[in-house]
Amino acid sequence: MAKIDNYISQYGKRLYGLCMHLSADSNEADDLYQDTWMKVLDNISKYDTSKEFEPWLTRICVNTHRNVLRRMTRSPFWNKFSSSDEKDLLINAAPTPVQNDYGVLHEAIKNLPEKLRITTVLFYFEDMDTASTAQALDIPLGTVKSRLSKAKKLLREVLKYETDLQF
């Protein structure tokens, strides 16, 4: 148990930041954070100590997030809409938290396809290099680079008229 406490102390803050980037709100982020650590606790015996812990932890978090998304799309609530446009209208009508200086950028990233969004979040917001991102997502390095390139291209297109972004 002490080993898990050490991992939580060392990686907890970064993991929570990842959960916040992946989730729609802080309650979902809290749930994802807790679920991730519970899965780590359940699977710590499967962890290969010859490899870095953080990519393994990140993979568990991303997979847990994907499972939640899959469950949501199978939910009877989500399937009661006559079209995905109707569902999107309701989701977009929900009040959103006050955006910080990069609200437009964060919104554009949130609207990227899931594979591109997760890769972008890991690389740019979690400060993982391409090799660590590839390891965390269990995909080839070239796929990470390709996804980042596609994401940048899409973001450039979406944000081309935004002149107030400070980089």
PDB file of C-alpha atoms in Angstrom:
ATOM      1  CA  MET A   1       0.000   0.000   0.000  1.00  0.00           C
ATOM      2  CA  ALA A   2       2.894   2.354   0.704  1.00  0.00           C
ATOM      3  CA  LYS A   3       4.023   1.983  -2.922  1.00  0.00           C
ATOM      4  CA  ILE A   4       0.638   3.226  -4.170  1.00  0.00           C
ATOM      5  CA  ASP A   5       0.844   6.183  -1.780  1.00  0.00           C
ATOM      6  CA  ASN A   6       4.225   7.067  -3.280  1.00  0.00           C
ATOM      7  CA  TYR A   7       2.800   6.883  -6.807  1.00  0.00           C
ATOM      8  CA  ILE A   8      -0.163   9.056  -5.818  1.00  0.00           C
ATOM      9  CA  SER A   9       2.191  11.623  -4.263  1.00  0.00           C
ATOM     10  CA  GLN A  10       4.434  11.638  -7.304  1.00  0.00           C
ATOM     11  CA  TYR A  11       1.865  11.445 -10.140  1.00  0.00           C
ATOM     12  CA  GLY A  12      -1.446  12.473  -8.576  1.00  0.00           C
ATOM     13  CA  LYS A  13      -1.354  16.134  -9.545  1.00  0.00           C
ATOM     14  CA  ARG A  14      -0.463  15.432 -13.187  1.00  0.00           C
ATOM     15  CA  LEU A  15      -3.069  12.674 -13.379  1.00  0.00           C
ATOM     16  CA  TYR A  16      -5.748  15.010 -12.058  1.00  0.00           C
ATOM     17  CA  GLY A  17      -4.753  17.594 -14.679  1.00  0.00           C
ATOM     18  CA  LEU A  18      -5.162  14.942 -17.367  1.00  0.00           C
ATOM     19  CA  CYS A  19      -8.559  13.991 -15.948  1.00  0.00           C
ATOM     20  CA  MET A  20      -9.620  17.650 -16.087  1.00  0.00           C
ATOM     21  CA  HIS A  21      -8.536  17.905 -19.725  1.00  0.00           C
ATOM     22  CA  LEU A  22     -10.366  14.739 -20.707  1.00  0.00           C
ATOM     23  CA  SER A  23     -13.580  15.375 -18.765  1.00  0.00           C
ATOM     24  CA  ALA A  24     -16.382  17.838 -19.297  1.00  0.00           C
ATOM     25  CA  ASP A  25     -16.447  19.072 -15.707  1.00  0.00           C
ATOM     26  CA  SER A  26     -14.738  18.719 -12.342  1.00  0.00           C
ATOM     27  CA  ASN A  27     -17.192  16.088 -11.075  1.00  0.00           C
ATOM     28  CA  GLU A  28     -16.431  13.840 -14.043  1.00  0.00           C
ATOM     29  CA  ALA A  29     -12.719  14.533 -13.576  1.00  0.00           C
ATOM     30  CA  ASP A  30     -12.978  13.530  -9.902  1.00  0.00           C
ATOM     31  CA  ASP A  31     -14.693  10.273 -10.866  1.00  0.00           C
ATOM     32  CA  LEU A  32     -12.131   9.532 -13.575  1.00  0.00           C
ATOM     33  CA  TYR A  33      -9.270  10.268 -11.183  1.00  0.00           C
ATOM     34  CA  GLN A  34     -10.675   7.930  -8.541  1.00  0.00           C
ATOM     35  CA  ASP A  35     -11.537   5.195 -11.055  1.00  0.00           C
ATOM     36  CA  THR A  36      -8.030   5.372 -12.501  1.00  0.00           C
ATOM     37  CA  TRP A  37      -6.358   4.923  -9.118  1.00  0.00           C
ATOM     38  CA  MET A  38      -8.746   2.072  -8.277  1.00  0.00           C
ATOM     39  CA  LYS A  39      -7.728   0.301 -11.490  1.00  0.00           C
ATOM     40  CA  VAL A  40      -4.068   0.932 -10.702  1.00  0.00           C
ATOM     41  CA  LEU A  41      -4.602  -0.603  -7.280  1.00  0.00           C
ATOM     42  CA  ASP A  42      -6.356  -3.622  -8.815  1.00  0.00           C
ATOM     43  CA  ASN A  43      -3.652  -4.107 -11.465  1.00  0.00           C
ATOM     44  CA  ILE A  44      -0.432  -3.035  -9.740  1.00  0.00           C
ATOM     45  CA  SER A  45       0.775  -6.636  -9.774  1.00  0.00           C
ATOM     46  CA  LYS A  46       0.682  -6.517 -13.609  1.00  0.00           C
ATOM     47  CA  TYR A  47       2.851  -3.386 -13.794  1.00  0.00           C
ATOM     48  CA  ASP A  48       6.236  -4.049 -15.412  1.00  0.00           C
ATOM     49  CA  THR A  49       8.677  -2.194 -13.150  1.00  0.00           C
ATOM     50  CA  SER A  50      11.294  -2.168 -15.902  1.00  0.00           C
ATOM     51  CA  LYS A  51       9.148   0.440 -17.695  1.00  0.00           C
ATOM     52  CA  GLU A  52       8.184   3.946 -16.665  1.00  0.00           C
ATOM     53  CA  PHE A  53       5.120   4.222 -14.436  1.00  0.00           C
ATOM     54  CA  GLU A  54       3.613   7.405 -15.866  1.00  0.00           C
ATOM     55  CA  PRO A  55       2.826   6.094 -19.390  1.00  0.00           C
ATOM     56  CA  TRP A  56       1.234   2.993 -17.804  1.00  0.00           C
ATOM     57  CA  LEU A  57      -0.844   5.216 -15.508  1.00  0.00           C
ATOM     58  CA  THR A  58      -1.803   7.480 -18.414  1.00  0.00           C
ATOM     59  CA  ARG A  59      -2.909   4.497 -20.507  1.00  0.00           C
ATOM     60  CA  ILE A  60      -5.149   3.312 -17.662  1.00  0.00           C
ATOM     61  CA  CYS A  61      -6.661   6.799 -17.364  1.00  0.00           C
ATOM     62  CA  VAL A  62      -7.270   7.190 -21.109  1.00  0.00           C
ATOM     63  CA  ASN A  63      -8.783   3.702 -21.397  1.00  0.00           C
ATOM     64  CA  THR A  64     -11.011   4.346 -18.384  1.00  0.00           C
ATOM     65  CA  HIS A  65     -12.156   7.607 -19.996  1.00  0.00           C
ATOM     66  CA  ARG A  66     -12.900   5.828 -23.271  1.00  0.00           C
ATOM     67  CA  ASN A  67     -14.922   3.178 -21.425  1.00  0.00           C
ATOM     68  CA  VAL A  68     -16.996   5.909 -19.762  1.00  0.00           C
ATOM     69  CA  LEU A  69     -17.644   7.505 -23.152  1.00  0.00           C
ATOM     70  CA  ARG A  70     -18.685   4.151 -24.611  1.00  0.00           C
ATOM     71  CA  ARG A  71     -21.069   3.549 -21.707  1.00  0.00           C
ATOM     72  CA  MET A  72     -22.564   7.008 -22.167  1.00  0.00           C
ATOM     73  CA  THR A  73     -23.278   6.431 -25.849  1.00  0.00           C
ATOM     74  CA  ARG A  74     -25.054   3.168 -24.962  1.00  0.00           C
ATOM     75  CA  SER A  75     -27.093   4.870 -22.261  1.00  0.00           C
ATOM     76  CA  PRO A  76     -30.870   4.981 -22.801  1.00  0.00           C
ATOM     77  CA  PHE A  77     -30.776   8.735 -22.183  1.00  0.00           C
ATOM     78  CA  TRP A  78     -28.415   9.337 -25.096  1.00  0.00           C
ATOM     79  CA  ASN A  79     -30.374   7.048 -27.402  1.00  0.00           C
ATOM     80  CA  LYS A  80     -33.739   8.827 -26.914  1.00  0.00           C
ATOM     81  CA  PHE A  81     -32.810  11.560 -29.370  1.00  0.00           C
ATOM     82  CA  SER A  82     -34.069  11.318 -32.921  1.00  0.00           C
ATOM     83  CA  SER A  83     -30.740  12.497 -34.314  1.00  0.00           C
ATOM     84  CA  SER A  84     -27.226  13.338 -33.217  1.00  0.00           C
ATOM     85  CA  ASP A  85     -27.987  16.980 -34.119  1.00  0.00           C
ATOM     86  CA  GLU A  86     -30.759  17.023 -31.519  1.00  0.00           C
ATOM     87  CA  LYS A  87     -28.365  15.545 -28.951  1.00  0.00           C
ATOM     88  CA  ASP A  88     -25.686  18.112 -29.845  1.00  0.00           C
ATOM     89  CA  LEU A  89     -28.221  20.941 -29.534  1.00  0.00           C
ATOM     90  CA  LEU A  90     -29.051  19.903 -25.987  1.00  0.00           C
ATOM     91  CA  ILE A  91     -25.413  19.478 -25.026  1.00  0.00           C
ATOM     92  CA  ASN A  92     -24.470  22.861 -26.502  1.00  0.00           C
ATOM     93  CA  ALA A  93     -27.411  24.537 -24.746  1.00  0.00           C
ATOM     94  CA  ALA A  94     -26.081  23.483 -21.342  1.00  0.00           C
ATOM     95  CA  PRO A  95     -24.330  26.300 -19.520  1.00  0.00           C
ATOM     96  CA  THR A  96     -20.577  26.144 -19.771  1.00  0.00           C
ATOM     97  CA  PRO A  97     -18.140  27.311 -17.134  1.00  0.00           C
ATOM     98  CA  VAL A  98     -16.491  30.678 -17.622  1.00  0.00           C
ATOM     99  CA  GLN A  99     -13.677  30.274 -20.120  1.00  0.00           C
ATOM    100  CA  ASN A 100     -10.196  31.439 -19.276  1.00  0.00           C
ATOM    101  CA  ASP A 101      -7.917  33.258 -21.711  1.00  0.00           C
ATOM    102  CA  TYR A 102      -7.639  30.235 -23.982  1.00  0.00           C
ATOM    103  CA  GLY A 103     -11.318  29.328 -23.942  1.00  0.00           C
ATOM    104  CA  VAL A 104     -11.631  29.391 -27.722  1.00  0.00           C
ATOM    105  CA  LEU A 105      -8.596  27.153 -28.104  1.00  0.00           C
ATOM    106  CA  HIS A 106      -9.783  24.730 -25.421  1.00  0.00           C
ATOM    107  CA  GLU A 107     -13.222  24.582 -27.053  1.00  0.00           C
ATOM    108  CA  ALA A 108     -11.639  23.856 -30.435  1.00  0.00           C
ATOM    109  CA  ILE A 109      -9.518  21.087 -28.900  1.00  0.00           C
ATOM    110  CA  LYS A 110     -12.579  19.672 -27.135  1.00  0.00           C
ATOM    111  CA  ASN A 111     -14.298  19.394 -30.536  1.00  0.00           C
ATOM    112  CA  LEU A 112     -11.483  17.437 -32.172  1.00  0.00           C
ATOM    113  CA  PRO A 113     -12.141  13.768 -32.929  1.00  0.00           C
ATOM    114  CA  GLU A 114     -11.383  11.687 -29.819  1.00  0.00           C
ATOM    115  CA  LYS A 115      -8.116  10.154 -31.058  1.00  0.00           C
ATOM    116  CA  LEU A 116      -6.739  13.548 -32.063  1.00  0.00           C
ATOM    117  CA  ARG A 117      -7.998  15.238 -28.888  1.00  0.00           C
ATOM    118  CA  ILE A 118      -6.453  12.710 -26.511  1.00  0.00           C
ATOM    119  CA  THR A 119      -3.131  12.757 -28.371  1.00  0.00           C
ATOM    120  CA  THR A 120      -3.116  16.574 -28.339  1.00  0.00           C
ATOM    121  CA  VAL A 121      -3.948  16.753 -24.627  1.00  0.00           C
ATOM    122  CA  LEU A 122      -1.191  14.314 -23.696  1.00  0.00           C
ATOM    123  CA  PHE A 123       1.434  16.022 -25.829  1.00  0.00           C
ATOM    124  CA  TYR A 124       0.647  19.698 -25.237  1.00  0.00           C
ATOM    125  CA  PHE A 125      -1.112  19.827 -21.882  1.00  0.00           C
ATOM    126  CA  GLU A 126       0.503  16.927 -20.076  1.00  0.00           C
ATOM    127  CA  ASP A 127       3.950  17.773 -21.495  1.00  0.00           C
ATOM    128  CA  MET A 128       4.595  14.234 -22.675  1.00  0.00           C
ATOM    129  CA  ASP A 129       7.036  13.837 -25.525  1.00  0.00           C
ATOM    130  CA  THR A 130       5.988  11.897 -28.627  1.00  0.00           C
ATOM    131  CA  ALA A 131       7.608   8.665 -27.399  1.00  0.00           C
ATOM    132  CA  SER A 132       5.822   8.803 -24.032  1.00  0.00           C
ATOM    133  CA  THR A 133       2.544   9.671 -25.743  1.00  0.00           C
ATOM    134  CA  ALA A 134       2.967   6.696 -28.069  1.00  0.00           C
ATOM    135  CA  GLN A 135       3.717   4.436 -25.121  1.00  0.00           C
ATOM    136  CA  ALA A 136       0.764   5.755 -23.098  1.00  0.00           C
ATOM    137  CA  LEU A 137      -1.661   5.240 -25.988  1.00  0.00           C
ATOM    138  CA  ASP A 138      -0.010   1.988 -27.089  1.00  0.00           C
ATOM    139  CA  ILE A 139       0.346   3.225 -30.668  1.00  0.00           C
ATOM    140  CA  PRO A 140       3.364   3.679 -32.974  1.00  0.00           C
ATOM    141  CA  LEU A 141       5.409   6.872 -32.751  1.00  0.00           C
ATOM    142  CA  GLY A 142       4.529   7.733 -36.363  1.00  0.00           C
ATOM    143  CA  THR A 143       0.825   7.579 -35.503  1.00  0.00           C
ATOM    144  CA  VAL A 144       1.343  10.117 -32.706  1.00  0.00           C
ATOM    145  CA  LYS A 145       3.141  12.460 -35.087  1.00  0.00           C
ATOM    146  CA  SER A 146       0.441  12.005 -37.718  1.00  0.00           C
ATOM    147  CA  ARG A 147      -2.353  12.687 -35.229  1.00  0.00           C
ATOM    148  CA  LEU A 148      -0.617  15.804 -33.924  1.00  0.00           C
ATOM    149  CA  SER A 149      -0.160  17.060 -37.465  1.00  0.00           C
ATOM    150  CA  LYS A 150      -3.835  16.442 -38.306  1.00  0.00           C
ATOM    151  CA  ALA A 151      -4.940  18.099 -35.070  1.00  0.00           C
ATOM    152  CA  LYS A 152      -2.814  21.201 -35.755  1.00  0.00           C
ATOM    153  CA  LYS A 153      -4.211  21.433 -39.272  1.00  0.00           C
ATOM    154  CA  LEU A 154      -7.802  21.185 -38.015  1.00  0.00           C
ATOM    155  CA  LEU A 155      -7.157  23.687 -35.225  1.00  0.00           C
ATOM    156  CA  ARG A 156      -5.548  26.155 -37.640  1.00  0.00           C
ATOM    157  CA  GLU A 157      -8.633  25.922 -39.843  1.00  0.00           C
ATOM    158  CA  VAL A 158     -11.077  26.357 -36.958  1.00  0.00           C
ATOM    159  CA  LEU A 159      -9.100  29.177 -35.336  1.00  0.00           C
ATOM    160  CA  LYS A 160      -7.972  31.056 -38.428  1.00  0.00           C
ATOM    161  CA  TYR A 161     -10.292  33.997 -37.698  1.00  0.00           C
ATOM    162  CA  GLU A 162      -9.407  34.216 -34.011  1.00  0.00           C
ATOM    163  CA  THR A 163      -7.104  37.179 -33.642  1.00  0.00           C
ATOM    164  CA  ASP A 164      -7.238  37.594 -29.882  1.00  0.00           C
ATOM    165  CA  LEU A 165      -5.411  34.380 -28.984  1.00  0.00           C
ATOM    166  CA  GLN A 166      -2.179  35.043 -27.154  1.00  0.00           C
ATOM    167  CA  PHE A 167       0.467  32.343 -27.663  1.00  0.00           C
TER     168      PHE A 167
END
